[in-house]
PDB file of C-alpha atoms in Angstrom:
ATOM      1  CA  MET A   1      19.788  -2.962  12.032  1.00 57.00           C
ATOM      2  CA  SER A   2      16.292  -3.114  10.594  1.00 69.00           C
ATOM      3  CA  ALA A   3      14.996  -0.011   9.281  1.00 78.00           C
ATOM      4  CA  LYS A   4      11.159   0.847   8.733  1.00 86.00           C
ATOM      5  CA  TYR A   5       9.998   0.856   5.253  1.00 92.00           C
ATOM      6  CA  PRO A   6      10.512   4.003   3.652  1.00 93.00           C
ATOM      7  CA  ARG A   7       7.947   6.734   2.570  1.00 91.00           C
ATOM      8  CA  SER A   8       6.661   5.747  -0.754  1.00 93.00           C
ATOM      9  CA  PHE A   9       5.939   8.563  -3.027  1.00 95.00           C
ATOM     10  CA  HIS A  10       2.811   9.194  -5.229  1.00 95.00           C
ATOM     11  CA  LEU A  11       2.894   8.802  -9.159  1.00 96.00           C
ATOM     12  CA  PRO A  12       2.438  12.628 -10.522  1.00 95.00           C
ATOM     13  CA  TRP A  13      -1.178  11.534 -11.507  1.00 96.00           C
ATOM     14  CA  SER A  14      -2.175   9.449  -8.507  1.00 95.00           C
ATOM     15  CA  PRO A  15      -5.751  10.850  -7.104  1.00 93.00           C
ATOM     16  CA  GLY A  16      -5.307  10.223  -3.689  1.00 87.00           C
ATOM     17  CA  GLY A  17      -3.018  11.610  -1.055  1.00 73.00           C
ATOM     18  CA  THR A  18      -3.016  14.482   1.579  1.00 72.00           C
ATOM     19  CA  SER A  19      -0.853  17.502   1.934  1.00 70.00           C
ATOM     20  CA  ASP A  20       1.666  15.422   3.529  1.00 74.00           C
ATOM     21  CA  ASP A  21       2.649  13.133   0.867  1.00 82.00           C
ATOM     22  CA  LYS A  22       5.102  13.338  -1.329  1.00 90.00           C
ATOM     23  CA  ARG A  23       4.836  12.797  -5.283  1.00 93.00           C
ATOM     24  CA  MET A  24       7.355  11.612  -7.603  1.00 94.00           C
ATOM     25  CA  ALA A  25       8.568  14.534  -9.903  1.00 92.00           C
ATOM     26  CA  ASP A  26      10.201  12.685 -12.480  1.00 96.00           C
ATOM     27  CA  VAL A  27       9.065   9.124 -13.384  1.00 98.00           C
ATOM     28  CA  SER A  28      12.282   8.207 -15.623  1.00 97.00           C
ATOM     29  CA  GLY A  29      13.460   5.782 -12.971  1.00 98.00           C
ATOM     30  CA  LEU A  30      10.217   3.561 -13.864  1.00 98.00           C
ATOM     31  CA  LEU A  31      10.660   4.121 -17.572  1.00 98.00           C
ATOM     32  CA  GLY A  32      12.705   1.450 -20.112  1.00 98.00           C
ATOM     33  CA  VAL A  33      13.139  -0.592 -17.465  1.00 98.00           C
ATOM     34  CA  GLU A  34      11.313  -3.976 -16.392  1.00 98.00           C
ATOM     35  CA  ILE A  35       8.581  -3.036 -13.681  1.00 98.00           C
ATOM     36  CA  VAL A  36       6.240  -4.632 -12.130  1.00 98.00           C
ATOM     37  CA  ILE A  37       2.654  -3.426 -10.896  1.00 98.00           C
ATOM     38  CA  THR A  38       0.870  -4.895  -7.661  1.00 98.00           C
ATOM     39  CA  GLU A  39      -2.323  -4.442  -6.070  1.00 98.00           C
ATOM     40  CA  LYS A  40      -1.898  -2.016  -3.100  1.00 97.00           C
ATOM     41  CA  CYS A  41      -3.857  -3.496  -0.552  1.00 96.00           C
ATOM     42  CA  ASP A  42      -5.642  -1.942   2.278  1.00 95.00           C
ATOM     43  CA  GLY A  43      -3.830  -3.288   5.526  1.00 93.00           C
ATOM     44  CA  SER A  44      -1.190  -2.447   7.842  1.00 92.00           C
ATOM     45  CA  ASN A  45       2.645  -1.856   7.048  1.00 92.00           C
ATOM     46  CA  LEU A  46       4.337  -4.715   8.689  1.00 94.00           C
ATOM     47  CA  THR A  47       7.928  -5.996   9.063  1.00 95.00           C
ATOM     48  CA  TYR A  48       9.208  -9.169   9.896  1.00 96.00           C
ATOM     49  CA  THR A  49      12.786  -9.775  10.863  1.00 95.00           C
ATOM     50  CA  ARG A  50      14.530 -12.491  12.788  1.00 95.00           C
ATOM     51  CA  ALA A  51      14.455 -10.980  16.112  1.00 94.00           C
ATOM     52  CA  SER A  52      10.937  -9.205  16.203  1.00 93.00           C
ATOM     53  CA  VAL A  53       7.758  -8.159  14.440  1.00 93.00           C
ATOM     54  CA  PHE A  54       7.556  -4.053  13.780  1.00 91.00           C
ATOM     55  CA  SER A  55       4.524  -2.103  12.878  1.00 85.00           C
ATOM     56  CA  ARG A  56       4.711   1.278  10.651  1.00 74.00           C
ATOM     57  CA  SER A  57       6.424   3.087  13.330  1.00 71.00           C
ATOM     58  CA  HIS A  58       9.100   0.584  14.007  1.00 68.00           C
ATOM     59  CA  ALA A  59       8.956   1.251  17.460  1.00 68.00           C
ATOM     60  CA  GLY A  60       8.409  -2.359  18.312  1.00 70.00           C
ATOM     61  CA  PRO A  61       5.882  -4.983  18.398  1.00 75.00           C
ATOM     62  CA  PRO A  62       2.615  -3.475  17.820  1.00 80.00           C
ATOM     63  CA  SER A  63       0.192  -3.739  20.837  1.00 79.00           C
ATOM     64  CA  HIS A  64      -3.081  -3.705  19.042  1.00 83.00           C
ATOM     65  CA  PRO A  65      -5.098  -6.818  19.243  1.00 86.00           C
ATOM     66  CA  SER A  66      -5.640  -7.401  15.501  1.00 87.00           C
ATOM     67  CA  PHE A  67      -1.809  -7.857  15.553  1.00 91.00           C
ATOM     68  CA  ASP A  68      -2.176 -10.967  17.531  1.00 93.00           C
ATOM     69  CA  LEU A  69      -1.899 -13.434  14.782  1.00 94.00           C
ATOM     70  CA  ALA A  70       1.124 -11.485  13.222  1.00 94.00           C
ATOM     71  CA  LYS A  71       2.977 -12.348  16.367  1.00 95.00           C
ATOM     72  CA  ALA A  72       2.061 -16.158  16.208  1.00 96.00           C
ATOM     73  CA  THR A  73       3.079 -16.184  12.203  1.00 96.00           C
ATOM     74  CA  HIS A  74       6.276 -14.352  13.143  1.00 96.00           C
ATOM     75  CA  ALA A  75       6.913 -17.038  16.028  1.00 96.00           C
ATOM     76  CA  SER A  76       6.645 -19.779  13.229  1.00 97.00           C
ATOM     77  CA  ILE A  77       8.793 -18.191  10.616  1.00 97.00           C
ATOM     78  CA  ALA A  78      11.565 -16.488  12.391  1.00 97.00           C
ATOM     79  CA  HIS A  79      14.075 -19.296  12.418  1.00 96.00           C
ATOM     80  CA  LEU A  80      13.817 -19.268   8.320  1.00 97.00           C
ATOM     81  CA  LEU A  81      14.516 -15.261   8.320  1.00 97.00           C
ATOM     82  CA  SER A  82      18.086 -14.514   7.856  1.00 95.00           C
ATOM     83  CA  GLU A  83      20.097 -12.251  10.110  1.00 95.00           C
ATOM     84  CA  GLY A  84      20.117  -8.597   8.447  1.00 95.00           C
ATOM     85  CA  MET A  85      17.067  -8.818   6.290  1.00 96.00           C
ATOM     86  CA  SER A  86      13.427  -7.337   6.800  1.00 96.00           C
ATOM     87  CA  LEU A  87      10.776  -8.810   5.136  1.00 97.00           C
ATOM     88  CA  PHE A  88       7.756  -6.328   4.371  1.00 97.00           C
ATOM     89  CA  CYS A  89       4.260  -6.958   4.297  1.00 97.00           C
ATOM     90  CA  GLU A  90       0.655  -5.672   4.024  1.00 97.00           C
ATOM     91  CA  TYR A  91      -1.039  -7.204   6.894  1.00 96.00           C
ATOM     92  CA  CYS A  92      -4.746  -7.651   6.240  1.00 96.00           C
ATOM     93  CA  TYR A  93      -6.317  -9.061   9.107  1.00 95.00           C
ATOM     94  CA  ALA A  94      -8.546  -6.386  10.273  1.00 93.00           C
ATOM     95  CA  VAL A  95     -11.006  -4.619   8.388  1.00 93.00           C
ATOM     96  CA  HIS A  96      -9.851  -0.873   7.584  1.00 90.00           C
ATOM     97  CA  SER A  97     -11.562   0.653   4.395  1.00 88.00           C
ATOM     98  CA  ILE A  98     -12.228  -2.036   2.065  1.00 93.00           C
ATOM     99  CA  GLU A  99     -13.684  -5.041   2.950  1.00 94.00           C
ATOM    100  CA  TYR A 100     -12.088  -7.859   1.066  1.00 96.00           C
ATOM    101  CA  GLU A 101     -13.765 -11.366  -0.150  1.00 95.00           C
ATOM    102  CA  ALA A 102     -11.143 -14.324  -0.301  1.00 96.00           C
ATOM    103  CA  LEU A 103      -8.037 -13.265   0.648  1.00 97.00           C
ATOM    104  CA  PRO A 104      -5.053 -15.785   0.436  1.00 97.00           C
ATOM    105  CA  GLY A 105      -3.622 -15.038   4.037  1.00 97.00           C
ATOM    106  CA  TYR A 106      -3.454 -11.991   6.164  1.00 97.00           C
ATOM    107  CA  SER A 107       0.476 -11.346   5.597  1.00 98.00           C
ATOM    108  CA  LEU A 108       1.070 -10.209   1.992  1.00 98.00           C
ATOM    109  CA  VAL A 109       4.706  -9.886   1.378  1.00 98.00           C
ATOM    110  CA  PHE A 110       5.659  -6.866  -0.961  1.00 98.00           C
ATOM    111  CA  GLY A 111       9.437  -6.681  -0.365  1.00 98.00           C
ATOM    112  CA  VAL A 112      12.892  -7.708   1.035  1.00 98.00           C
ATOM    113  CA  ARG A 113      15.340  -5.387   2.276  1.00 97.00           C
ATOM    114  CA  ASP A 114      18.932  -6.314   2.799  1.00 97.00           C
ATOM    115  CA  ASP A 115      19.622  -4.223   5.816  1.00 95.00           C
ATOM    116  CA  VAL A 116      23.255  -4.900   5.632  1.00 95.00           C
ATOM    117  CA  ARG A 117      23.722  -3.690   2.396  1.00 96.00           C
ATOM    118  CA  GLY A 118      21.110  -1.126   2.450  1.00 96.00           C
ATOM    119  CA  LEU A 119      19.497  -2.963  -0.722  1.00 97.00           C
ATOM    120  CA  PHE A 120      16.073  -3.966  -1.812  1.00 98.00           C
ATOM    121  CA  TRP A 121      15.772  -7.408  -3.417  1.00 98.00           C
ATOM    122  CA  GLU A 122      15.097  -7.959  -7.047  1.00 98.00           C
ATOM    123  CA  TRP A 123      11.240  -9.026  -7.241  1.00 98.00           C
ATOM    124  CA  ASP A 124      11.455 -12.679  -8.369  1.00 98.00           C
ATOM    125  CA  MET A 125      13.997 -13.566  -4.909  1.00 98.00           C
ATOM    126  CA  VAL A 126      10.926 -11.508  -2.921  1.00 98.00           C
ATOM    127  CA  VAL A 127       8.672 -14.264  -4.606  1.00 98.00           C
ATOM    128  CA  ALA A 128      10.969 -17.212  -3.664  1.00 98.00           C
ATOM    129  CA  GLN A 129      11.471 -16.138  -0.205  1.00 98.00           C
ATOM    130  CA  ALA A 130       7.781 -15.629  -0.128  1.00 98.00           C
ATOM    131  CA  ASN A 131       7.466 -19.240  -1.054  1.00 98.00           C
ATOM    132  CA  ASP A 132       9.905 -20.690   1.389  1.00 97.00           C
ATOM    133  CA  LEU A 133       8.117 -19.052   4.152  1.00 98.00           C
ATOM    134  CA  GLY A 134       4.572 -20.330   2.838  1.00 97.00           C
ATOM    135  CA  LEU A 135       3.597 -16.438   2.719  1.00 98.00           C
ATOM    136  CA  PRO A 136       1.423 -15.015  -0.339  1.00 98.00           C
ATOM    137  CA  THR A 137       2.590 -11.980  -2.195  1.00 98.00           C
ATOM    138  CA  VAL A 138       0.470  -9.191  -3.072  1.00 98.00           C
ATOM    139  CA  PRO A 139      -1.157  -9.396  -6.582  1.00 98.00           C
ATOM    140  CA  VAL A 140       0.835  -9.113  -9.625  1.00 98.00           C
ATOM    141  CA  LEU A 141      -1.225  -7.203 -12.085  1.00 98.00           C
ATOM    142  CA  PHE A 142       1.712  -6.443 -14.915  1.00 98.00           C
ATOM    143  CA  ARG A 143       5.268  -7.215 -15.499  1.00 98.00           C
ATOM    144  CA  GLY A 144       7.058  -5.754 -18.341  1.00 98.00           C
ATOM    145  CA  THR A 145       8.578  -2.736 -19.927  1.00 98.00           C
ATOM    146  CA  VAL A 146       6.708   0.798 -20.355  1.00 98.00           C
ATOM    147  CA  GLU A 147       8.654   3.347 -22.379  1.00 97.00           C
ATOM    148  CA  GLY A 148       6.753   6.348 -21.863  1.00 97.00           C
ATOM    149  CA  GLU A 149       5.236   8.535 -19.142  1.00 98.00           C
ATOM    150  CA  ARG A 150       1.930   8.791 -20.617  1.00 97.00           C
ATOM    151  CA  GLU A 151       2.012   4.926 -21.444  1.00 98.00           C
ATOM    152  CA  LEU A 152       2.604   4.477 -17.524  1.00 98.00           C
ATOM    153  CA  GLU A 153      -0.177   6.929 -16.454  1.00 98.00           C
ATOM    154  CA  ALA A 154      -2.712   4.948 -18.728  1.00 98.00           C
ATOM    155  CA  LEU A 155      -1.420   1.490 -17.877  1.00 98.00           C
ATOM    156  CA  THR A 156      -1.760   2.258 -13.769  1.00 98.00           C
ATOM    157  CA  THR A 157      -4.839   3.966 -14.020  1.00 97.00           C
ATOM    158  CA  ALA A 158      -6.809   1.372 -15.859  1.00 98.00           C
ATOM    159  CA  LEU A 159      -5.258  -1.260 -13.482  1.00 98.00           C
ATOM    160  CA  ALA A 160      -6.274   0.752 -10.327  1.00 96.00           C
ATOM    161  CA  ARG A 161      -9.589   1.263 -11.627  1.00 95.00           C
ATOM    162  CA  GLU A 162     -10.125  -2.459 -11.407  1.00 97.00           C
ATOM    163  CA  PRO A 163     -11.933  -4.516  -8.914  1.00 97.00           C
ATOM    164  CA  SER A 164      -9.513  -5.950  -6.143  1.00 97.00           C
ATOM    165  CA  ALA A 165      -8.082  -9.551  -6.913  1.00 97.00           C
ATOM    166  CA  PHE A 166      -9.769 -10.257  -3.448  1.00 97.00           C
ATOM    167  CA  GLY A 167     -13.090  -8.787  -4.122  1.00 93.00           C
ATOM    168  CA  GLY A 168     -14.353  -5.508  -3.385  1.00 90.00           C
ATOM    169  CA  PRO A 169     -12.863  -2.227  -4.824  1.00 94.00           C
ATOM    170  CA  ARG A 170      -9.041  -1.746  -5.260  1.00 96.00           C
ATOM    171  CA  GLU A 171      -7.031   0.756  -3.008  1.00 95.00           C
ATOM    172  CA  GLY A 172      -4.479   1.449  -5.531  1.00 97.00           C
ATOM    173  CA  VAL A 173      -1.306   0.065  -7.527  1.00 98.00           C
ATOM    174  CA  VAL A 174       2.180  -0.087  -6.626  1.00 98.00           C
ATOM    175  CA  VAL A 175       4.853   0.458  -9.497  1.00 98.00           C
ATOM    176  CA  ARG A 176       8.488  -0.865  -8.866  1.00 98.00           C
ATOM    177  CA  ALA A 177      11.537  -1.749 -10.938  1.00 98.00           C
ATOM    178  CA  ALA A 178      11.555  -5.465 -11.258  1.00 98.00           C
ATOM    179  CA  GLY A 179      15.460  -5.561 -10.452  1.00 98.00           C
ATOM    180  CA  GLU A 180      17.273  -4.810  -7.101  1.00 98.00           C
ATOM    181  CA  PHE A 181      18.046  -1.119  -6.206  1.00 98.00           C
ATOM    182  CA  PRO A 182      19.761   0.554  -3.442  1.00 97.00           C
ATOM    183  CA  ASP A 183      17.739   2.742  -0.608  1.00 96.00           C
ATOM    184  CA  ALA A 184      19.200   5.890  -2.153  1.00 96.00           C
ATOM    185  CA  ALA A 185      17.164   4.987  -5.387  1.00 97.00           C
ATOM    186  CA  PHE A 186      13.864   3.828  -3.628  1.00 97.00           C
ATOM    187  CA  GLN A 187      12.020   7.007  -4.316  1.00 95.00           C
ATOM    188  CA  ARG A 188      13.075   6.743  -7.988  1.00 97.00           C
ATOM    189  CA  ARG A 189      12.605   3.028  -8.780  1.00 98.00           C
ATOM    190  CA  LEU A 190       9.061   2.638  -6.570  1.00 98.00           C
ATOM    191  CA  ALA A 191       5.995   4.897  -6.459  1.00 98.00           C
ATOM    192  CA  LYS A 192       2.101   3.929  -5.916  1.00 97.00           C
ATOM    193  CA  TRP A 193      -1.625   5.210  -7.346  1.00 97.00           C
ATOM    194  CA  VAL A 194      -3.830   5.575  -4.350  1.00 95.00           C
ATOM    195  CA  ARG A 195      -7.836   6.179  -5.134  1.00 90.00           C
ATOM    196  CA  ARG A 196      -9.212   9.485  -4.382  1.00 85.00           C
ATOM    197  CA  GLY A 197     -10.771   9.678  -0.659  1.00 69.00           C
ATOM    198  CA  HIS A 198      -8.924   6.684   0.509  1.00 58.00           C
ATOM    199  CA  VAL A 199      -8.286   6.890   4.266  1.00 58.00           C
ATOM    200  CA  GLN A 200      -4.762   5.971   5.080  1.00 51.00           C
ATOM    201  CA  THR A 201      -4.248   6.563   8.672  1.00 50.00           C
ATOM    202  CA  ASP A 202      -4.587   3.564  11.465  1.00 53.00           C
ATOM    203  CA  GLU A 203      -6.741   5.946  13.737  1.00 55.00           C
ATOM    204  CA  HIS A 204     -10.003   5.410  12.050  1.00 57.00           C
ATOM    205  CA  TRP A 205     -10.194   1.542  12.730  1.00 56.00           C
ATOM    206  CA  MET A 206      -7.991   0.891  15.590  1.00 62.00           C
ATOM    207  CA  HIS A 207     -10.483   2.416  18.088  1.00 62.00           C
ATOM    208  CA  GLN A 208     -13.267   0.275  16.515  1.00 73.00           C
ATOM    209  CA  GLU A 209     -14.227  -3.254  16.819  1.00 82.00           C
ATOM    210  CA  ILE A 210     -11.981  -5.389  15.133  1.00 86.00           C
ATOM    211  CA  ARG A 211     -13.617  -7.065  12.395  1.00 92.00           C
ATOM    212  CA  PRO A 212     -11.314  -9.860  10.670  1.00 94.00           C
ATOM    213  CA  GLN A 213     -11.117  -9.782   6.808  1.00 95.00           C
ATOM    214  CA  ARG A 214     -12.438 -13.126   5.094  1.00 94.00           C
ATOM    215  CA  LEU A 215      -9.989 -15.729   3.542  1.00 95.00           C
ATOM    216  CA  ALA A 216     -10.661 -17.653   0.550  1.00 93.00           C
ATOM    217  CA  PRO A 217     -11.713 -21.169   1.310  1.00 89.00           C
ATOM    218  CA  ALA A 218      -8.941 -23.705   1.465  1.00 75.00           C
ATOM    219  CA  PRO A 219      -8.523 -26.026  -1.689  1.00 70.00           C
ATOM    220  CA  VAL A 220     -10.243 -29.474  -1.340  1.00 61.00           C
ATOM    221  CA  SER A 221      -7.640 -32.318  -1.785  1.00 59.00           C
ATOM    222  CA  ALA A 222      -8.521 -34.759  -4.116  1.00 55.00           C
ATOM    223  CA  SER A 223      -9.640 -38.245  -2.312  1.00 53.00           C
ATOM    224  CA  PRO A 224      -7.032 -41.003  -3.028  1.00 54.00           C
ATOM    225  CA  PRO A 225      -8.269 -43.855  -5.329  1.00 55.00           C
TER     226      PRO A 225
END
């Protein structure tokens, strides 16, 4: 049975967040192990399974018209998804708070979960699965090991303040262990940094006119000799 993506905690020094958000009290689960820092993109949390596509609430297929393309994407990849697996994406079709200039696609993969075993896949397997489906992943900004909390704070803060890989400002970053981890360790092995004042609810854009984000131009294939 598929389950919705767990709530990700803010890093202690993340400037964003609301009174309802949780903060990671102890970052030791991200220290001394290989980590991957990715860009946190400004979209909607989306889950693809073999049977269906779910929005953040996981109540069922999303009804908002901006998700029509997601449903079409699901129809084309569902047969390639294994039973008992959830593929998590940041769905960036509609402009929310940030306007991007050159997205590689609208479904940006950031995680895969084995729902039967309750296990989040290691990052390399996530990338391999995305490649098999022909979907892009969220941009990787750093991969390596950080030994101390102050080093992690300096690194995540510096990366979060850079422009987005797709043009425009960066919403933030996500830090996760590069290796696999069980559901029970999720809040110790993954955390986020979000810019101050970023609107994270869907209500502000779902009642507005849909403005599609811009995709990067398709590469021009070389002409045959």
